[in-house]
Coordinates of C-alpha atoms and ligand atoms in Angstrom, one line a residue:
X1 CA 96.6 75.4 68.3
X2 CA 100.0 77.3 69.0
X3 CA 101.2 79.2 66.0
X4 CA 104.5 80.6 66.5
X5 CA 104.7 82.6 63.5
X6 CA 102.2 85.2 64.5
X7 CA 103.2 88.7 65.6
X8 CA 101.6 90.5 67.8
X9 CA 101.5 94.7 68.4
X10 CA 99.7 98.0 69.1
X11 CA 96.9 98.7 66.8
X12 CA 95.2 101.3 68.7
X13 CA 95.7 104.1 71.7
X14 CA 94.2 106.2 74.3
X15 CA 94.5 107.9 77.1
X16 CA 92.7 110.1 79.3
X17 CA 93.4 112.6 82.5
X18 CA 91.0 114.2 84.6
X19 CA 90.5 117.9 84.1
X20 CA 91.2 118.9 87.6
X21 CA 95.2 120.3 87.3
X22 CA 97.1 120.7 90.4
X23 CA 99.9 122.6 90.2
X24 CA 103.4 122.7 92.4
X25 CA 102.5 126.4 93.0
X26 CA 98.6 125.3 94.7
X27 CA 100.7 122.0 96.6
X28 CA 103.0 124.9 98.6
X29 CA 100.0 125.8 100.1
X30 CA 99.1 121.9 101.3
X31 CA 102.3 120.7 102.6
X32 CA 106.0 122.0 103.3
X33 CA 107.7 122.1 99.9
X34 CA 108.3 124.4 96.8
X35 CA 108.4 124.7 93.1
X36 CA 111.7 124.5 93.1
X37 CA 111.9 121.2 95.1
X38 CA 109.6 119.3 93.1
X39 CA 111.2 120.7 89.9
X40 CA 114.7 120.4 90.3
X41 CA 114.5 116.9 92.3
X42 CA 111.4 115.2 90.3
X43 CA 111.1 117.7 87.0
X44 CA 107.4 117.2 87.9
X45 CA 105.4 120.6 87.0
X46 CA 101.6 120.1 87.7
X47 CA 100.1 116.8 88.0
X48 CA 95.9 115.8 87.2
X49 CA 94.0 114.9 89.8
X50 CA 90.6 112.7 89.9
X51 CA 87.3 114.3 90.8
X52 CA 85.8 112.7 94.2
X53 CA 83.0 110.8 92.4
X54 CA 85.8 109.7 90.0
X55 CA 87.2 105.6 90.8
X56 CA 90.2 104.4 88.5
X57 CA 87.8 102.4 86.0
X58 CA 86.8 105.9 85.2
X59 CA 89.1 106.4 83.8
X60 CA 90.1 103.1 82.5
X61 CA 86.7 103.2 80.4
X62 CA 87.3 106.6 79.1
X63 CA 90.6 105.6 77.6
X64 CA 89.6 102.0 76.6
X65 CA 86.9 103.6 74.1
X66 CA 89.7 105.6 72.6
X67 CA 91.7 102.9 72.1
X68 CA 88.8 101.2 70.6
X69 CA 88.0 103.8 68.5
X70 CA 91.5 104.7 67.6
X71 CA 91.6 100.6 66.2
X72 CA 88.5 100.6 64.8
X73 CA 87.6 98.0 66.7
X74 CA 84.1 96.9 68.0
X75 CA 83.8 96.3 71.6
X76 CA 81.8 92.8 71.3
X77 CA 85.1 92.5 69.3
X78 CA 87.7 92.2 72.2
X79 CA 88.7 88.9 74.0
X80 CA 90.3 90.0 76.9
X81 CA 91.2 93.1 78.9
X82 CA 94.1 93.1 81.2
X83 CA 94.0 96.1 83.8
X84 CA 97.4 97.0 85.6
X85 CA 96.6 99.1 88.5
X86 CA 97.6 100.3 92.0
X87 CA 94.4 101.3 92.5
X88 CA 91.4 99.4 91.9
X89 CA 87.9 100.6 92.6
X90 CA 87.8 97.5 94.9
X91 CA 89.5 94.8 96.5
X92 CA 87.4 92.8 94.0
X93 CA 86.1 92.5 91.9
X94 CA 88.6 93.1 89.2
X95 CA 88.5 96.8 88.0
X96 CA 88.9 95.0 84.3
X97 CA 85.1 93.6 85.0
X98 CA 83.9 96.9 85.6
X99 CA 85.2 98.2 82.3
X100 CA 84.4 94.8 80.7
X101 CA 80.8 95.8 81.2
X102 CA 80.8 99.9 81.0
X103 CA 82.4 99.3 77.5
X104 CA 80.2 96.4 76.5
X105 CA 83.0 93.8 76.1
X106 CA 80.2 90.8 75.6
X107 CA 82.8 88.5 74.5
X108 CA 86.0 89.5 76.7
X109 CA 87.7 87.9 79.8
X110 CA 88.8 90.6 82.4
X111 CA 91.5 90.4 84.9
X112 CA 93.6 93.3 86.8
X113 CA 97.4 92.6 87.3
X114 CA 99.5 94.0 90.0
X115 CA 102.9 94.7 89.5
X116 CA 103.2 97.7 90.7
X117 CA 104.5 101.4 88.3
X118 CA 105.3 98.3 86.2
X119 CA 102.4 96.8 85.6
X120 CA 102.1 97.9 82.2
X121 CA 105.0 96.2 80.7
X122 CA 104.0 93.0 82.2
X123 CA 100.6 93.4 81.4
X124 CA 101.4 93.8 77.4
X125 CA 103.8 91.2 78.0
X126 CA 101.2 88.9 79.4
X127 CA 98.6 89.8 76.6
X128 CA 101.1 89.3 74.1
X129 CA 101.3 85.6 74.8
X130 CA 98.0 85.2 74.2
X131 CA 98.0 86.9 70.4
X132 CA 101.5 84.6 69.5
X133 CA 100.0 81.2 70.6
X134 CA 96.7 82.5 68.5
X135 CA 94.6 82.0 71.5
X136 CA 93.0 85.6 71.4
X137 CA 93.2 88.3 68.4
X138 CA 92.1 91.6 70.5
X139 CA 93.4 92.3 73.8
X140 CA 92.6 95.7 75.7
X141 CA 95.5 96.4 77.8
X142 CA 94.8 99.0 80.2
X143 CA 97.1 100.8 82.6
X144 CA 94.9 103.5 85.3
X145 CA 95.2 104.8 88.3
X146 CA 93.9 107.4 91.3
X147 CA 96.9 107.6 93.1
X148 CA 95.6 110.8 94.7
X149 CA 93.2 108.7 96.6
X150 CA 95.8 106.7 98.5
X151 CA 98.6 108.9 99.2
X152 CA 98.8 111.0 102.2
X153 CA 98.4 114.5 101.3
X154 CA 100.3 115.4 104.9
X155 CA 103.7 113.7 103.6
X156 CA 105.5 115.9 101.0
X157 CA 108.0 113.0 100.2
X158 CA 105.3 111.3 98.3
X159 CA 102.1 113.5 97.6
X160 CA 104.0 115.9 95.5
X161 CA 105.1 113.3 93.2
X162 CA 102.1 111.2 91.8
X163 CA 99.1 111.8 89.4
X164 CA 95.8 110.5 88.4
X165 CA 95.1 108.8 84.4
X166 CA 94.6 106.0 82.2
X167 CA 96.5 104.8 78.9
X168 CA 95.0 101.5 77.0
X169 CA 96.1 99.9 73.8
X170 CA 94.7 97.5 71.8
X171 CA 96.8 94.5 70.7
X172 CA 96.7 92.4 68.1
X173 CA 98.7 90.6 65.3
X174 CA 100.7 92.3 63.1
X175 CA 102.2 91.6 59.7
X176 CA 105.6 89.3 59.5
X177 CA 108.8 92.0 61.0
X178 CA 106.3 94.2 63.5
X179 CA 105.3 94.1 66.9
X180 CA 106.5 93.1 70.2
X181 CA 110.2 91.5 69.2
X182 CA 111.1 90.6 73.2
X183 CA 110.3 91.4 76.8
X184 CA 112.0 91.1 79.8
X185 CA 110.3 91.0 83.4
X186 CA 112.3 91.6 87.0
X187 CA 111.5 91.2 90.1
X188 CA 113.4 91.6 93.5
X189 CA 110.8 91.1 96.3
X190 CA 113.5 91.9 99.4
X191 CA 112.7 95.7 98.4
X192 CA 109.0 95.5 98.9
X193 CA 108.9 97.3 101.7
X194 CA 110.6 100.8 99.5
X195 CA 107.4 101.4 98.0
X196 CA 103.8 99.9 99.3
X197 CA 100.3 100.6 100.8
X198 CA 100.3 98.3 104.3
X199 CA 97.3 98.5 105.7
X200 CA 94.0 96.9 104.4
X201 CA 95.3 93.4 103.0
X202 CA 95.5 90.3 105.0
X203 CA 99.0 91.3 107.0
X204 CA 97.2 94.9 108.5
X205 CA 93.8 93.9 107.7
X206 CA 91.9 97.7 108.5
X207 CA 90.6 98.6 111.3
X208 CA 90.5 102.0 113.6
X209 CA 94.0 101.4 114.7
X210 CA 95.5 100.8 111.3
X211 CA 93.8 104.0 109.9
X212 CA 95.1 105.9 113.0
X213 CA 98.7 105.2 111.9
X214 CA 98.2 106.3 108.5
X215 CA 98.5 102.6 107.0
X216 CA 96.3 102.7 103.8
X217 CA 98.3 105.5 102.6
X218 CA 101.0 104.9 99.9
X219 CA 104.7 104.7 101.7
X220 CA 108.2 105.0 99.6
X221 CA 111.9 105.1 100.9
X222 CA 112.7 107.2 97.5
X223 CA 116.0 107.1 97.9
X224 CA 116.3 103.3 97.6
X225 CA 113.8 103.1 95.1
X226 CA 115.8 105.7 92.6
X227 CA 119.0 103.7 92.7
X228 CA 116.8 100.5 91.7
X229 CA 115.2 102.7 89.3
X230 CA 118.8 104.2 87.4
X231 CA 119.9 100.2 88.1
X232 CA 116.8 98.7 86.3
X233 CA 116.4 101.1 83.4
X234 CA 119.9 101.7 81.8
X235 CA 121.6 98.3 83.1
X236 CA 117.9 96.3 82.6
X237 CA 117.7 98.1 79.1
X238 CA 120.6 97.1 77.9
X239 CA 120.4 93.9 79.1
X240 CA 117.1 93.3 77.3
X241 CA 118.3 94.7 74.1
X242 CA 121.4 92.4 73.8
X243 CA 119.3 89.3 74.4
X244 CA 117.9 89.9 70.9
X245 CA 121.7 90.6 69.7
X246 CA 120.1 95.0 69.9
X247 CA 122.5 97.8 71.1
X248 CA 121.8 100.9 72.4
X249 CA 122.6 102.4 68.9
X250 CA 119.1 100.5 67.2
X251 CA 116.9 102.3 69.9
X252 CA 114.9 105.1 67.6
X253 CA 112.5 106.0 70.3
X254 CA 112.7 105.1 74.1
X255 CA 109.6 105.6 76.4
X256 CA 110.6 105.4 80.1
X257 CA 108.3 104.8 83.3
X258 CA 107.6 108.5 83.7
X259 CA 108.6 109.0 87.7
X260 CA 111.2 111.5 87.8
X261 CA 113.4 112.9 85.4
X262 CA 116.2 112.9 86.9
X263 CA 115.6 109.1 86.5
X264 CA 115.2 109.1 83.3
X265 CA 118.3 111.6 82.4
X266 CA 120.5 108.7 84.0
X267 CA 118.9 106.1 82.1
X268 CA 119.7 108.1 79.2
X269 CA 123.1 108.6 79.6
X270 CA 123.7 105.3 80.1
X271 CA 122.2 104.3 76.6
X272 CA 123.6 107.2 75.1
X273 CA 120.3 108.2 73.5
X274 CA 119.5 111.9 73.0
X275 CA 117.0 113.6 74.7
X276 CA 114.5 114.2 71.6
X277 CA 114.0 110.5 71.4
X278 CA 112.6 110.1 74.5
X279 CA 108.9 110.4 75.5
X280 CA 108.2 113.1 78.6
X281 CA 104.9 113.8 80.0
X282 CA 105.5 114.1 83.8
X283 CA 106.3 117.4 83.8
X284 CA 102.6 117.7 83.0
X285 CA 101.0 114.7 84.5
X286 CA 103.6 113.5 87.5
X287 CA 104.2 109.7 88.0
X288 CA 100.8 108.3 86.9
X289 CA 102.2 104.7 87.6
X290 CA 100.7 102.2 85.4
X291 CA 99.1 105.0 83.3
X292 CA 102.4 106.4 82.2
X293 CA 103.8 104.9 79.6
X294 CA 101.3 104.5 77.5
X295 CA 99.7 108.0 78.1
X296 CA 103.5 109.3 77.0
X297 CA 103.3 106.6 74.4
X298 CA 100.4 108.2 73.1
X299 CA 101.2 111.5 73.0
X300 CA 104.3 110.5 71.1
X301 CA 102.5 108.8 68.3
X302 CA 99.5 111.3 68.3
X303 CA 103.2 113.7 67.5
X304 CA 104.1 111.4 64.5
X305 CA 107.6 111.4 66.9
X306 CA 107.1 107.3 65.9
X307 CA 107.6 105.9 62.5
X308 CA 106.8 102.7 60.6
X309 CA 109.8 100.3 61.5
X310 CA 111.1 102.2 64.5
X311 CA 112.8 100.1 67.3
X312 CA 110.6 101.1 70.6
X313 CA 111.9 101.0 74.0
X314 CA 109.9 101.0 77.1
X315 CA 111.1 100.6 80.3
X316 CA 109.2 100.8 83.4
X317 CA 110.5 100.1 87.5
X318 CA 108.3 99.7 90.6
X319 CA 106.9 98.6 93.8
X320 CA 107.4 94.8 94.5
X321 CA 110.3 95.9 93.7
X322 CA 109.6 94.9 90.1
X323 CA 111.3 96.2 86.5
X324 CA 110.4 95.1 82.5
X325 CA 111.4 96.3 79.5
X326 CA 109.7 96.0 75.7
X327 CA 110.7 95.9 72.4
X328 CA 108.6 96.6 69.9
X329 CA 109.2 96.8 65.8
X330 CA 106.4 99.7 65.6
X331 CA 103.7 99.0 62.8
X332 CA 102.2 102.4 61.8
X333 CA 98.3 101.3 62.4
X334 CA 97.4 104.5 61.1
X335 CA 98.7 104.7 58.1
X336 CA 97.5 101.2 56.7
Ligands
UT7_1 O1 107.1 104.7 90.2 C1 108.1 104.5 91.1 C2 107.8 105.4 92.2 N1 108.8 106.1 92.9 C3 109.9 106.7 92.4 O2 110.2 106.7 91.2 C4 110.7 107.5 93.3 C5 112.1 107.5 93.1 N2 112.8 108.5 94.0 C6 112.8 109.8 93.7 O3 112.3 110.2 92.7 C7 113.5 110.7 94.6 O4 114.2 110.0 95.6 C8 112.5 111.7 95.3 C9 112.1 112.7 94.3 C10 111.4 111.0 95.9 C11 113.3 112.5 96.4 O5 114.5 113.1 95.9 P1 115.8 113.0 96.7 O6 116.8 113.8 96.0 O7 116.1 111.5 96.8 O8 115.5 113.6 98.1 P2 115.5 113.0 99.5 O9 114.4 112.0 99.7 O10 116.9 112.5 99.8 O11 115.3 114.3 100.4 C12 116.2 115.4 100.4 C13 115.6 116.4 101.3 C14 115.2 115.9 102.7 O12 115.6 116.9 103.6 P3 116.9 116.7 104.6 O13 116.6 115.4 105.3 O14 118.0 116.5 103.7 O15 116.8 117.9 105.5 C15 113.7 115.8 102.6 O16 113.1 116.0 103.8 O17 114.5 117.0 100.8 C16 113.4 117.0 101.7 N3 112.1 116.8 101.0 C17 111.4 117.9 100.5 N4 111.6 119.2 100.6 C18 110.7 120.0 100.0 C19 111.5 115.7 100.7 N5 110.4 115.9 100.0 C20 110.3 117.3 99.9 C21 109.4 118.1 99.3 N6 109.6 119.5 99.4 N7 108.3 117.7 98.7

């Protein structure tokens, strides 16, 4: 039975990255770049990276418990998990499944959701539809990835750039003035050839030839991609905010898709909002795709940088070409 009056938001959150760190310094000695490049064009530092025995539900488990945990909540508990990844462990089954079971999720549906670095957003958004029409009460929404295993560590325009982790949080209803208050999903599918992995679906199905020319390896035009990205995240912001009659001006903490910071500067400037109320973790972990908003999430509550009431922003860009943005009235779990 629909119930329109029920809110729904985070009440738990984890992450996890792998202990391996790889730094720009060790990278100068793989491919043709420097520091310097990486810094000044990316502001990306050192980046995590998974161990070979490691697949992306690895990770996804790891950071599901915490989030369990972190809620208090049992897993026979949970009615669904949503994975958003790049990077599954297979084709199929869903990577959710596997973490359905390692977590012991008797009760839960799994599913994965593709939608590329912004898989996140419209994985929340898609859980969240679930809590407001009372269908479900616990929904695991995960976002990993092990981008390291599909990029091509012989082209510096894109190995340098990405990272392996997981970020999950647990969603549920919240009390009346909390929780998600709107979303907004894009899409624009004549860029989907800026950012994508070719080979081994049904257009390059694999095979000897399509591994000689490199085409299960991750391929981006960054250039194109960056001017969606500054498009997406300030004028997509924006956008999203006035549709709930928001401003700029009510934003009290903003957590961008972490990609590059140069990215997120303009995005800034654009909605005038000052640098210390902005989450920033890929100096540390690089662009971990689906994982990165809710690992910087974490980190920024873990920092008490989020109080009861605050107007959340997260904005997230990527392959498809596809863009979202959440708001979210935050309810201080942790304090209750
Ligand atoms: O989650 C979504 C995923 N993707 C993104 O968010 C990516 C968005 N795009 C970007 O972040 C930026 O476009 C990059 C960081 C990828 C590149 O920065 P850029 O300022 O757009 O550089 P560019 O691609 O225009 O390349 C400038 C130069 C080129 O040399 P030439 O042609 O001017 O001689 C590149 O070959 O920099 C060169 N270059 C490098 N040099 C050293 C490219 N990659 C590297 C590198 N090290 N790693």
């Amino acid at each position: 039975m629909p119930n329109k009056c029920i809110r729904v938001g985070i009440l738990g959150i984890g992450s996890y990255a792998p202990d391996k760190i790889l730094t720009n310094k060790e990278l100068e000695t793989i491919v043709d770049t420097s520091d310097q490049w990486i810094t000044e064009r990316s502001g990306i530092k050192e980046r995590r990276i998974a161990s070979p025995e490691q697949a992306t539900s690895d990770l996804a488990n790891i950071a599901a418990k915490r989030a369990l945990e972190d809620a208090n909540v049992l897993p026979e508990e949970v009615d669904l998990i949503i994975v958003a990844t790049n990077t599954p462990d297979y084709f199929f089954p869903a990577t959710a499944c596997i973490v359905q079971d390692y977590l012991g999720a008797s009760k839960a549906g799994a599913f994965d959701l593709l939608a590329g670095c912004t898989g996140f957003i419209y994985a929340l958004s898609t859980a969240a539809q679930f809590v407001i029409s009372g269908t479900y009460k616990r929904i695991l929404v995960i976002g990993a990835e092990t981008l390291s295993k599909v990029v091509d560590w012989e082209d510096r325009k894109t190995c340098v750039l990405f990272g392996d982790g997981a970020g999950a949080v647990l969603l549920g209803p919240v009390p009346e003035g909390y929780g998600l208050v709107h979303s907004k999903l894009g899409s624009d599918g004549s860029g989907k050839d800026f950012l994508s992995m070719p080979g081994g679906g049904s257009r390059i199905p694999s095979s000897k030839e399509s591994i000689e020319n490199k085409q299960h390896f991750l391929k981006m035009n960054g250039r194109e991609v960056f001017k969606f990205a500054v498009r997406s995240c300030g004028d997509g912001t924006i956008e999203a905010l006035k549709e709930v009659g928001m401003s700029s001006e009510d934003v009290d903490f903003f957590v961008p898709h972490q990609a590059n910071d140069r990215i997120i500067r303009a995005a800034a400037k654009k909605l005038n909002i000052s640098f210390d109320k902005i989450a920033i973790n890929l100096d540390r972990f690089g662009n971990t795709s689906t994982a990165s908003i809710p690992m910087a999430l974490e980190e920024a509550v873990r920092q008490n940088k989020i109080k009861d009431g605050d107007n959340l922003v997260m904005t997230a860009f990527g392959a498809g070409l596809t863009w979202a943005v959440a708001i979210l009235k935050w309810y201080d779990y942790r304090n209750r």
